[in-house]
JSON list of C-alpha atoms in Angstrom, two decimals:
[
{"chain": "A", "resi": 1, "resn": "MET", "atom": "CA", "xyz": [0.03, 0.20, 0.27]},
{"chain": "A", "resi": 2, "resn": "LYS", "atom": "CA", "xyz": [2.51, 2.57, 0.32]},
{"chain": "A", "resi": 3, "resn": "GLY", "atom": "CA", "xyz": [2.90, 5.63, -0.41]},
{"chain": "A", "resi": 4, "resn": "ASN", "atom": "CA", "xyz": [-1.01, 4.82, -0.90]},
{"chain": "A", "resi": 5, "resn": "LEU", "atom": "CA", "xyz": [-1.94, 4.45, 3.08]},
{"chain": "A", "resi": 6, "resn": "THR", "atom": "CA", "xyz": [-2.03, 8.07, 3.28]},
{"chain": "A", "resi": 7, "resn": "THR", "atom": "CA", "xyz": [-5.24, 7.95, 1.52]},
{"chain": "A", "resi": 8, "resn": "PHE", "atom": "CA", "xyz": [-6.85, 5.94, 2.60]},
{"chain": "A", "resi": 9, "resn": "LEU", "atom": "CA", "xyz": [-6.50, 7.10, 6.43]},
{"chain": "A", "resi": 10, "resn": "GLU", "atom": "CA", "xyz": [-7.16, 10.18, 5.23]},
{"chain": "A", "resi": 11, "resn": "GLY", "atom": "CA", "xyz": [-10.48, 8.97, 3.67]},
{"chain": "A", "resi": 12, "resn": "VAL", "atom": "CA", "xyz": [-11.55, 7.14, 6.53]},
{"chain": "A", "resi": 13, "resn": "GLY", "atom": "CA", "xyz": [-10.88, 9.72, 9.20]},
{"chain": "A", "resi": 14, "resn": "GLN", "atom": "CA", "xyz": [-13.05, 12.00, 7.07]},
{"chain": "A", "resi": 15, "resn": "LEU", "atom": "CA", "xyz": [-15.84, 9.32, 7.38]},
{"chain": "A", "resi": 16, "resn": "GLY", "atom": "CA", "xyz": [-15.28, 9.45, 11.04]},
{"chain": "A", "resi": 17, "resn": "ILE", "atom": "CA", "xyz": [-14.79, 5.46, 10.98]},
{"chain": "A", "resi": 18, "resn": "GLU", "atom": "CA", "xyz": [-12.22, 4.14, 13.50]},
{"chain": "A", "resi": 19, "resn": "LEU", "atom": "CA", "xyz": [-9.29, 1.63, 13.05]},
{"chain": "A", "resi": 20, "resn": "SER", "atom": "CA", "xyz": [-7.32, 0.19, 14.78]},
{"chain": "A", "resi": 21, "resn": "PRO", "atom": "CA", "xyz": [-3.82, -0.97, 14.12]},
{"chain": "A", "resi": 22, "resn": "THR", "atom": "CA", "xyz": [-4.79, -4.54, 13.53]},
{"chain": "A", "resi": 23, "resn": "GLN", "atom": "CA", "xyz": [-7.51, -3.39, 11.63]},
{"chain": "A", "resi": 24, "resn": "ILE", "atom": "CA", "xyz": [-4.89, -1.17, 9.24]},
{"chain": "A", "resi": 25, "resn": "GLY", "atom": "CA", "xyz": [-2.63, -4.16, 8.63]},
{"chain": "A", "resi": 26, "resn": "GLN", "atom": "CA", "xyz": [-5.91, -6.22, 7.82]},
{"chain": "A", "resi": 27, "resn": "PHE", "atom": "CA", "xyz": [-6.50, -3.67, 4.58]},
{"chain": "A", "resi": 28, "resn": "LYS", "atom": "CA", "xyz": [-2.79, -2.94, 3.31]},
{"chain": "A", "resi": 29, "resn": "SER", "atom": "CA", "xyz": [-2.86, -7.45, 3.07]},
{"chain": "A", "resi": 30, "resn": "TYR", "atom": "CA", "xyz": [-6.43, -7.13, 1.18]},
{"chain": "A", "resi": 31, "resn": "TYR", "atom": "CA", "xyz": [-4.51, -4.10, -0.54]},
{"chain": "A", "resi": 32, "resn": "ASP", "atom": "CA", "xyz": [-1.58, -6.41, -0.78]},
{"chain": "A", "resi": 33, "resn": "GLU", "atom": "CA", "xyz": [-3.54, -9.27, -2.32]},
{"chain": "A", "resi": 34, "resn": "VAL", "atom": "CA", "xyz": [-5.42, -7.09, -4.99]},
{"chain": "A", "resi": 35, "resn": "ALA", "atom": "CA", "xyz": [-2.00, -6.16, -6.13]},
{"chain": "A", "resi": 36, "resn": "LEU", "atom": "CA", "xyz": [-0.64, -8.83, -6.34]},
{"chain": "A", "resi": 37, "resn": "PHE", "atom": "CA", "xyz": [-3.47, -11.35, -9.10]},
{"chain": "A", "resi": 38, "resn": "ASN", "atom": "CA", "xyz": [-4.92, -8.13, -10.15]},
{"chain": "A", "resi": 39, "resn": "ARG", "atom": "CA", "xyz": [-3.81, -8.68, -13.49]},
{"chain": "A", "resi": 40, "resn": "ARG", "atom": "CA", "xyz": [-3.71, -11.59, -14.33]},
{"chain": "A", "resi": 41, "resn": "LEU", "atom": "CA", "xyz": [-7.28, -12.83, -12.82]},
{"chain": "A", "resi": 42, "resn": "LYS", "atom": "CA", "xyz": [-9.22, -9.50, -14.16]},
{"chain": "A", "resi": 43, "resn": "LEU", "atom": "CA", "xyz": [-10.33, -8.93, -10.88]},
{"chain": "A", "resi": 44, "resn": "VAL", "atom": "CA", "xyz": [-11.06, -5.54, -10.77]},
{"chain": "A", "resi": 45, "resn": "GLY", "atom": "CA", "xyz": [-10.21, -2.05, -13.15]},
{"chain": "A", "resi": 46, "resn": "ALA", "atom": "CA", "xyz": [-8.82, -0.26, -10.97]},
{"chain": "A", "resi": 47, "resn": "GLU", "atom": "CA", "xyz": [-4.86, -0.33, -9.80]},
{"chain": "A", "resi": 48, "resn": "GLY", "atom": "CA", "xyz": [-2.56, 1.81, -6.47]},
{"chain": "A", "resi": 49, "resn": "GLY", "atom": "CA", "xyz": [-4.71, 5.24, -5.58]},
{"chain": "A", "resi": 50, "resn": "ASP", "atom": "CA", "xyz": [-7.37, 4.28, -7.88]},
{"chain": "A", "resi": 51, "resn": "PHE", "atom": "CA", "xyz": [-8.74, 1.36, -5.88]},
{"chain": "A", "resi": 52, "resn": "VAL", "atom": "CA", "xyz": [-8.26, 2.88, -2.71]},
{"chain": "A", "resi": 53, "resn": "VAL", "atom": "CA", "xyz": [-10.58, 5.41, -3.80]},
{"chain": "A", "resi": 54, "resn": "LYS", "atom": "CA", "xyz": [-12.87, 3.69, -6.24]},
{"chain": "A", "resi": 55, "resn": "HIS", "atom": "CA", "xyz": [-13.22, 0.70, -4.05]},
{"chain": "A", "resi": 56, "resn": "LEU", "atom": "CA", "xyz": [-11.88, 0.64, -0.73]},
{"chain": "A", "resi": 57, "resn": "LEU", "atom": "CA", "xyz": [-13.46, 3.78, 0.66]},
{"chain": "A", "resi": 58, "resn": "ASP", "atom": "CA", "xyz": [-16.20, 3.19, -1.86]},
{"chain": "A", "resi": 59, "resn": "ALA", "atom": "CA", "xyz": [-17.32, 0.24, -0.05]},
{"chain": "A", "resi": 60, "resn": "LEU", "atom": "CA", "xyz": [-16.61, 1.39, 3.70]},
{"chain": "A", "resi": 61, "resn": "THR", "atom": "CA", "xyz": [-18.47, 4.99, 2.70]},
{"chain": "A", "resi": 62, "resn": "PRO", "atom": "CA", "xyz": [-22.00, 2.99, 3.81]},
{"chain": "A", "resi": 63, "resn": "LEU", "atom": "CA", "xyz": [-20.45, 1.84, 6.88]},
{"chain": "A", "resi": 64, "resn": "ASN", "atom": "CA", "xyz": [-22.80, 3.80, 9.57]},
{"chain": "A", "resi": 65, "resn": "PHE", "atom": "CA", "xyz": [-26.20, 2.81, 7.87]},
{"chain": "A", "resi": 66, "resn": "PHE", "atom": "CA", "xyz": [-24.60, -0.93, 8.09]},
{"chain": "A", "resi": 67, "resn": "LYS", "atom": "CA", "xyz": [-24.37, -0.19, 12.18]},
{"chain": "A", "resi": 68, "resn": "GLU", "atom": "CA", "xyz": [-27.76, 1.55, 12.12]},
{"chain": "A", "resi": 69, "resn": "ILE", "atom": "CA", "xyz": [-29.20, -1.73, 11.89]},
{"chain": "A", "resi": 70, "resn": "ILE", "atom": "CA", "xyz": [-26.74, -4.30, 12.83]},
{"chain": "A", "resi": 71, "resn": "ASP", "atom": "CA", "xyz": [-25.78, -6.22, 16.10]},
{"chain": "A", "resi": 72, "resn": "ASN", "atom": "CA", "xyz": [-23.20, -9.30, 16.22]},
{"chain": "A", "resi": 73, "resn": "ASN", "atom": "CA", "xyz": [-25.53, -11.36, 15.10]},
{"chain": "A", "resi": 74, "resn": "THR", "atom": "CA", "xyz": [-26.39, -10.18, 11.59]},
{"chain": "A", "resi": 75, "resn": "THR", "atom": "CA", "xyz": [-25.11, -11.91, 8.77]},
{"chain": "A", "resi": 76, "resn": "PHE", "atom": "CA", "xyz": [-24.11, -10.78, 6.10]},
{"chain": "A", "resi": 77, "resn": "CYS", "atom": "CA", "xyz": [-23.90, -12.47, 2.07]},
{"chain": "A", "resi": 78, "resn": "ASP", "atom": "CA", "xyz": [-22.00, -10.95, -0.58]},
{"chain": "A", "resi": 79, "resn": "ALA", "atom": "CA", "xyz": [-23.33, -11.17, -3.27]},
{"chain": "A", "resi": 80, "resn": "GLY", "atom": "CA", "xyz": [-21.14, -11.29, -6.84]},
{"chain": "A", "resi": 81, "resn": "SER", "atom": "CA", "xyz": [-17.94, -10.41, -4.42]},
{"chain": "A", "resi": 82, "resn": "GLY", "atom": "CA", "xyz": [-15.72, -10.80, -6.95]},
{"chain": "A", "resi": 83, "resn": "ALA", "atom": "CA", "xyz": [-12.30, -9.22, -5.59]},
{"chain": "A", "resi": 84, "resn": "GLY", "atom": "CA", "xyz": [-13.49, -9.05, -2.64]},
{"chain": "A", "resi": 85, "resn": "LEU", "atom": "CA", "xyz": [-15.73, -5.67, -2.47]},
{"chain": "A", "resi": 86, "resn": "PRO", "atom": "CA", "xyz": [-17.41, -4.75, -0.78]},
{"chain": "A", "resi": 87, "resn": "GLY", "atom": "CA", "xyz": [-17.47, -7.30, 1.87]},
{"chain": "A", "resi": 88, "resn": "ILE", "atom": "CA", "xyz": [-13.77, -7.93, 2.80]},
{"chain": "A", "resi": 89, "resn": "PRO", "atom": "CA", "xyz": [-13.48, -4.24, 3.74]},
{"chain": "A", "resi": 90, "resn": "LEU", "atom": "CA", "xyz": [-16.57, -4.56, 5.77]},
{"chain": "A", "resi": 91, "resn": "ALA", "atom": "CA", "xyz": [-15.41, -7.60, 7.76]},
{"chain": "A", "resi": 92, "resn": "ILE", "atom": "CA", "xyz": [-12.54, -6.42, 8.02]},
{"chain": "A", "resi": 93, "resn": "ALA", "atom": "CA", "xyz": [-14.52, -2.46, 9.63]},
{"chain": "A", "resi": 94, "resn": "LEU", "atom": "CA", "xyz": [-17.44, -4.93, 11.58]},
{"chain": "A", "resi": 95, "resn": "ASN", "atom": "CA", "xyz": [-15.25, -7.98, 12.89]},
{"chain": "A", "resi": 96, "resn": "ALA", "atom": "CA", "xyz": [-17.62, -8.98, 14.84]},
{"chain": "A", "resi": 97, "resn": "ASN", "atom": "CA", "xyz": [-19.78, -10.18, 11.82]},
{"chain": "A", "resi": 98, "resn": "PRO", "atom": "CA", "xyz": [-20.48, -13.42, 9.78]},
{"chain": "A", "resi": 99, "resn": "PHE", "atom": "CA", "xyz": [-20.04, -12.19, 6.15]},
{"chain": "A", "resi": 100, "resn": "PHE", "atom": "CA", "xyz": [-20.54, -14.96, 3.50]},
{"chain": "A", "resi": 101, "resn": "LEU", "atom": "CA", "xyz": [-18.85, -14.06, -0.01]},
{"chain": "A", "resi": 102, "resn": "LEU", "atom": "CA", "xyz": [-20.92, -15.57, -2.97]},
{"chain": "A", "resi": 103, "resn": "GLU", "atom": "CA", "xyz": [-18.96, -15.69, -6.26]},
{"chain": "A", "resi": 104, "resn": "ARG", "atom": "CA", "xyz": [-19.58, -18.38, -8.43]},
{"chain": "A", "resi": 105, "resn": "SER", "atom": "CA", "xyz": [-16.12, -18.27, -10.19]},
{"chain": "A", "resi": 106, "resn": "GLY", "atom": "CA", "xyz": [-14.39, -20.97, -9.26]},
{"chain": "A", "resi": 107, "resn": "ARG", "atom": "CA", "xyz": [-11.04, -18.60, -10.32]},
{"chain": "A", "resi": 108, "resn": "ARG", "atom": "CA", "xyz": [-12.39, -16.26, -7.61]},
{"chain": "A", "resi": 109, "resn": "ALA", "atom": "CA", "xyz": [-13.31, -17.74, -5.16]},
{"chain": "A", "resi": 110, "resn": "GLY", "atom": "CA", "xyz": [-9.21, -19.51, -5.39]},
{"chain": "A", "resi": 111, "resn": "PHE", "atom": "CA", "xyz": [-8.78, -15.80, -4.65]},
{"chain": "A", "resi": 112, "resn": "LEU", "atom": "CA", "xyz": [-11.46, -14.81, -2.32]},
{"chain": "A", "resi": 113, "resn": "ARG", "atom": "CA", "xyz": [-10.21, -17.50, 0.12]},
{"chain": "A", "resi": 114, "resn": "ASN", "atom": "CA", "xyz": [-6.34, -16.89, -0.21]},
{"chain": "A", "resi": 115, "resn": "ALA", "atom": "CA", "xyz": [-7.38, -13.14, 0.16]},
{"chain": "A", "resi": 116, "resn": "VAL", "atom": "CA", "xyz": [-9.59, -13.90, 3.12]},
{"chain": "A", "resi": 117, "resn": "ALA", "atom": "CA", "xyz": [-6.11, -16.55, 5.33]},
{"chain": "A", "resi": 118, "resn": "MET", "atom": "CA", "xyz": [-4.16, -13.48, 4.92]},
{"chain": "A", "resi": 119, "resn": "THR", "atom": "CA", "xyz": [-6.63, -10.92, 5.89]},
{"chain": "A", "resi": 120, "resn": "GLN", "atom": "CA", "xyz": [-7.84, -13.58, 8.87]},
{"chain": "A", "resi": 121, "resn": "LEU", "atom": "CA", "xyz": [-10.19, -13.31, 8.92]},
{"chain": "A", "resi": 122, "resn": "THR", "atom": "CA", "xyz": [-11.09, -16.99, 8.79]},
{"chain": "A", "resi": 123, "resn": "HIS", "atom": "CA", "xyz": [-13.24, -16.92, 12.06]},
{"chain": "A", "resi": 124, "resn": "HIS", "atom": "CA", "xyz": [-16.38, -14.75, 10.12]},
{"chain": "A", "resi": 125, "resn": "VAL", "atom": "CA", "xyz": [-16.41, -14.68, 6.81]},
{"chain": "A", "resi": 126, "resn": "GLU", "atom": "CA", "xyz": [-16.84, -17.55, 4.56]},
{"chain": "A", "resi": 127, "resn": "VAL", "atom": "CA", "xyz": [-16.66, -18.21, 0.90]},
{"chain": "A", "resi": 128, "resn": "LEU", "atom": "CA", "xyz": [-19.47, -19.75, -1.31]},
{"chain": "A", "resi": 129, "resn": "GLU", "atom": "CA", "xyz": [-18.10, -21.27, -4.36]},
{"chain": "A", "resi": 130, "resn": "GLN", "atom": "CA", "xyz": [-22.09, -21.14, -6.22]},
{"chain": "A", "resi": 131, "resn": "ASP", "atom": "CA", "xyz": [-24.46, -20.33, -8.17]},
{"chain": "A", "resi": 132, "resn": "ILE", "atom": "CA", "xyz": [-26.72, -17.52, -6.18]},
{"chain": "A", "resi": 133, "resn": "GLU", "atom": "CA", "xyz": [-29.62, -20.27, -7.67]},
{"chain": "A", "resi": 134, "resn": "ASP", "atom": "CA", "xyz": [-28.29, -22.72, -6.04]},
{"chain": "A", "resi": 135, "resn": "VAL", "atom": "CA", "xyz": [-27.68, -21.38, -2.42]},
{"chain": "A", "resi": 136, "resn": "THR", "atom": "CA", "xyz": [-30.00, -22.40, 0.47]},
{"chain": "A", "resi": 137, "resn": "GLN", "atom": "CA", "xyz": [-28.81, -19.96, 2.87]},
{"chain": "A", "resi": 138, "resn": "GLN", "atom": "CA", "xyz": [-30.48, -17.22, 3.81]},
{"chain": "A", "resi": 139, "resn": "PHE", "atom": "CA", "xyz": [-28.88, -13.74, 5.37]},
{"chain": "A", "resi": 140, "resn": "ASP", "atom": "CA", "xyz": [-29.89, -10.42, 7.42]},
{"chain": "A", "resi": 141, "resn": "ILE", "atom": "CA", "xyz": [-28.82, -8.65, 4.86]},
{"chain": "A", "resi": 142, "resn": "VAL", "atom": "CA", "xyz": [-28.04, -8.71, 1.35]},
{"chain": "A", "resi": 143, "resn": "THR", "atom": "CA", "xyz": [-24.97, -6.17, -0.23]},
{"chain": "A", "resi": 144, "resn": "PHE", "atom": "CA", "xyz": [-24.71, -5.72, -4.55]},
{"chain": "A", "resi": 145, "resn": "ARG", "atom": "CA", "xyz": [-22.27, -3.38, -6.33]},
{"chain": "A", "resi": 146, "resn": "ALA", "atom": "CA", "xyz": [-22.17, -3.94, -9.89]},
{"chain": "A", "resi": 147, "resn": "PHE", "atom": "CA", "xyz": [-23.47, -2.45, -12.62]},
{"chain": "A", "resi": 148, "resn": "LEU", "atom": "CA", "xyz": [-26.90, -4.92, -13.46]},
{"chain": "A", "resi": 149, "resn": "PRO", "atom": "CA", "xyz": [-30.25, -3.48, -13.12]},
{"chain": "A", "resi": 150, "resn": "LEU", "atom": "CA", "xyz": [-32.08, -4.34, -9.90]},
{"chain": "A", "resi": 151, "resn": "GLU", "atom": "CA", "xyz": [-34.45, -5.27, -11.73]},
{"chain": "A", "resi": 152, "resn": "LYS", "atom": "CA", "xyz": [-32.38, -7.97, -13.42]},
{"chain": "A", "resi": 153, "resn": "VAL", "atom": "CA", "xyz": [-30.99, -9.43, -10.27]},
{"chain": "A", "resi": 154, "resn": "ILE", "atom": "CA", "xyz": [-33.19, -8.94, -7.51]},
{"chain": "A", "resi": 155, "resn": "GLY", "atom": "CA", "xyz": [-35.00, -12.21, -8.03]},
{"chain": "A", "resi": 156, "resn": "ASN", "atom": "CA", "xyz": [-32.12, -13.73, -7.00]},
{"chain": "A", "resi": 157, "resn": "LEU", "atom": "CA", "xyz": [-30.89, -11.55, -4.55]},
{"chain": "A", "resi": 158, "resn": "ASP", "atom": "CA", "xyz": [-34.83, -11.81, -2.47]},
{"chain": "A", "resi": 159, "resn": "GLN", "atom": "CA", "xyz": [-33.80, -15.25, -2.50]},
{"chain": "A", "resi": 160, "resn": "ILE", "atom": "CA", "xyz": [-31.21, -15.41, 0.16]},
{"chain": "A", "resi": 161, "resn": "LEU", "atom": "CA", "xyz": [-32.79, -12.49, 1.72]},
{"chain": "A", "resi": 162, "resn": "LYS", "atom": "CA", "xyz": [-34.16, -13.19, 4.85]},
{"chain": "A", "resi": 163, "resn": "PRO", "atom": "CA", "xyz": [-37.62, -12.85, 6.33]},
{"chain": "A", "resi": 164, "resn": "GLY", "atom": "CA", "xyz": [-37.00, -8.57, 7.46]},
{"chain": "A", "resi": 165, "resn": "GLY", "atom": "CA", "xyz": [-33.93, -9.38, 6.19]},
{"chain": "A", "resi": 166, "resn": "VAL", "atom": "CA", "xyz": [-32.37, -5.84, 4.00]},
{"chain": "A", "resi": 167, "resn": "ILE", "atom": "CA", "xyz": [-30.50, -5.54, 0.13]},
{"chain": "A", "resi": 168, "resn": "GLY", "atom": "CA", "xyz": [-27.77, -2.63, 0.60]},
{"chain": "A", "resi": 169, "resn": "ALA", "atom": "CA", "xyz": [-27.22, -1.67, -3.03]},
{"chain": "A", "resi": 170, "resn": "TYR", "atom": "CA", "xyz": [-24.39, 0.09, -4.49]},
{"chain": "A", "resi": 171, "resn": "LYS", "atom": "CA", "xyz": [-25.30, 2.60, -7.35]},
{"chain": "A", "resi": 172, "resn": "GLY", "atom": "CA", "xyz": [-24.08, 5.29, -9.65]},
{"chain": "A", "resi": 173, "resn": "LYS", "atom": "CA", "xyz": [-25.72, 8.58, -10.39]},
{"chain": "A", "resi": 174, "resn": "ARG", "atom": "CA", "xyz": [-29.26, 8.77, -8.31]},
{"chain": "A", "resi": 175, "resn": "GLU", "atom": "CA", "xyz": [-31.67, 9.81, -11.06]},
{"chain": "A", "resi": 176, "resn": "VAL", "atom": "CA", "xyz": [-30.89, 5.96, -12.52]},
{"chain": "A", "resi": 177, "resn": "LEU", "atom": "CA", "xyz": [-31.23, 4.48, -9.69]},
{"chain": "A", "resi": 178, "resn": "GLU", "atom": "CA", "xyz": [-34.58, 6.02, -9.78]},
{"chain": "A", "resi": 179, "resn": "GLU", "atom": "CA", "xyz": [-35.70, 4.64, -13.12]},
{"chain": "A", "resi": 180, "resn": "GLU", "atom": "CA", "xyz": [-34.26, 1.19, -12.02]},
{"chain": "A", "resi": 181, "resn": "LEU", "atom": "CA", "xyz": [-36.15, 0.93, -7.87]},
{"chain": "A", "resi": 182, "resn": "ALA", "atom": "CA", "xyz": [-39.74, 2.38, -10.13]},
{"chain": "A", "resi": 183, "resn": "PRO", "atom": "CA", "xyz": [-41.17, -1.06, -10.99]},
{"chain": "A", "resi": 184, "resn": "LEU", "atom": "CA", "xyz": [-40.13, -2.83, -8.08]},
{"chain": "A", "resi": 185, "resn": "SER", "atom": "CA", "xyz": [-41.76, -0.21, -5.73]},
{"chain": "A", "resi": 186, "resn": "THR", "atom": "CA", "xyz": [-45.62, -2.53, -6.01]},
{"chain": "A", "resi": 187, "resn": "PHE", "atom": "CA", "xyz": [-43.98, -4.89, -3.86]},
{"chain": "A", "resi": 188, "resn": "TRP", "atom": "CA", "xyz": [-39.96, -3.64, -2.05]},
{"chain": "A", "resi": 189, "resn": "GLU", "atom": "CA", "xyz": [-39.54, -0.33, -0.16]},
{"chain": "A", "resi": 190, "resn": "SER", "atom": "CA", "xyz": [-36.67, 2.16, -1.07]},
{"chain": "A", "resi": 191, "resn": "GLU", "atom": "CA", "xyz": [-34.15, 4.88, 0.89]},
{"chain": "A", "resi": 192, "resn": "ILE", "atom": "CA", "xyz": [-31.73, 6.60, -0.73]},
{"chain": "A", "resi": 193, "resn": "TYR", "atom": "CA", "xyz": [-29.38, 8.34, 0.34]},
{"chain": "A", "resi": 194, "resn": "GLN", "atom": "CA", "xyz": [-25.79, 10.04, -1.66]},
{"chain": "A", "resi": 195, "resn": "LEU", "atom": "CA", "xyz": [-22.70, 9.36, -0.63]},
{"chain": "A", "resi": 196, "resn": "LYS", "atom": "CA", "xyz": [-19.58, 11.81, -1.05]},
{"chain": "A", "resi": 197, "resn": "VAL", "atom": "CA", "xyz": [-16.70, 9.57, -1.49]},
{"chain": "A", "resi": 198, "resn": "PRO", "atom": "CA", "xyz": [-13.74, 11.17, -0.59]},
{"chain": "A", "resi": 199, "resn": "PHE", "atom": "CA", "xyz": [-11.46, 12.00, -3.67]},
{"chain": "A", "resi": 200, "resn": "LEU", "atom": "CA", "xyz": [-14.13, 10.36, -5.63]},
{"chain": "A", "resi": 201, "resn": "GLU", "atom": "CA", "xyz": [-15.57, 12.84, -8.21]},
{"chain": "A", "resi": 202, "resn": "SER", "atom": "CA", "xyz": [-18.27, 10.80, -9.59]},
{"chain": "A", "resi": 203, "resn": "GLU", "atom": "CA", "xyz": [-22.33, 10.73, -8.55]},
{"chain": "A", "resi": 204, "resn": "ARG", "atom": "CA", "xyz": [-22.52, 7.32, -6.03]},
{"chain": "A", "resi": 205, "resn": "THR", "atom": "CA", "xyz": [-25.82, 6.41, -4.50]},
{"chain": "A", "resi": 206, "resn": "PHE", "atom": "CA", "xyz": [-26.36, 3.41, -1.26]},
{"chain": "A", "resi": 207, "resn": "CYS", "atom": "CA", "xyz": [-30.13, 2.24, -1.35]},
{"chain": "A", "resi": 208, "resn": "LEU", "atom": "CA", "xyz": [-31.22, 0.19, 1.17]},
{"chain": "A", "resi": 209, "resn": "LEU", "atom": "CA", "xyz": [-33.87, -2.86, -0.03]},
{"chain": "A", "resi": 210, "resn": "ARG", "atom": "CA", "xyz": [-37.14, -3.98, 2.67]},
{"chain": "A", "resi": 211, "resn": "ARG", "atom": "CA", "xyz": [-39.95, -6.09, 0.97]},
{"chain": "A", "resi": 212, "resn": "ARG", "atom": "CA", "xyz": [-42.88, -4.68, 1.53]},
{"chain": "A", "resi": 213, "resn": "GLY", "atom": "CA", "xyz": [-44.91, -5.82, 4.71]},
{"chain": "A", "resi": 214, "resn": "GLU", "atom": "CA", "xyz": [-42.24, -7.15, 6.60]}
]
């Protein structure tokens, strides 16, 4: 992480997130693992300082929204985890909660298992190498961070969400998100939050979705 550590620490400071020396070390290890395998596995499209801002800080920016609705027993599933985003940064920050990183690609799931071991998260993070359609477990919170429209994935996310559970969707422009939510409004309640990711100029939004009537 070297020169990018300052950017990371300044960013988490702006977000009001306090990290222990152990957690900072875990973030360094995760950064190093992504840097080592990124080009070979095509994990993310950003490196160095861009990775810190567009992925690490982006993943952590909604942290306080999660903290308001969880306790230590709340289970998380990061659907389509890929490089472990936002799952691994959240798991480092929320070190008491059980996390499940769901990834169907064998190569990426292998990376995730290695990253979980190197970041010393094995006590509360598990990698599920499965298609989402094959998952039989259900979770309190399902995170989703991808370009796919919500309408195309909501059915799969719904099937792994516990009754009374919450979907946390990381999205871009608010206008686009509102268009995605419109056809879902009959069955889903949504809360939209405008995010300010430190050092990022691009518009980012975060949405919490709950089934109506729960």
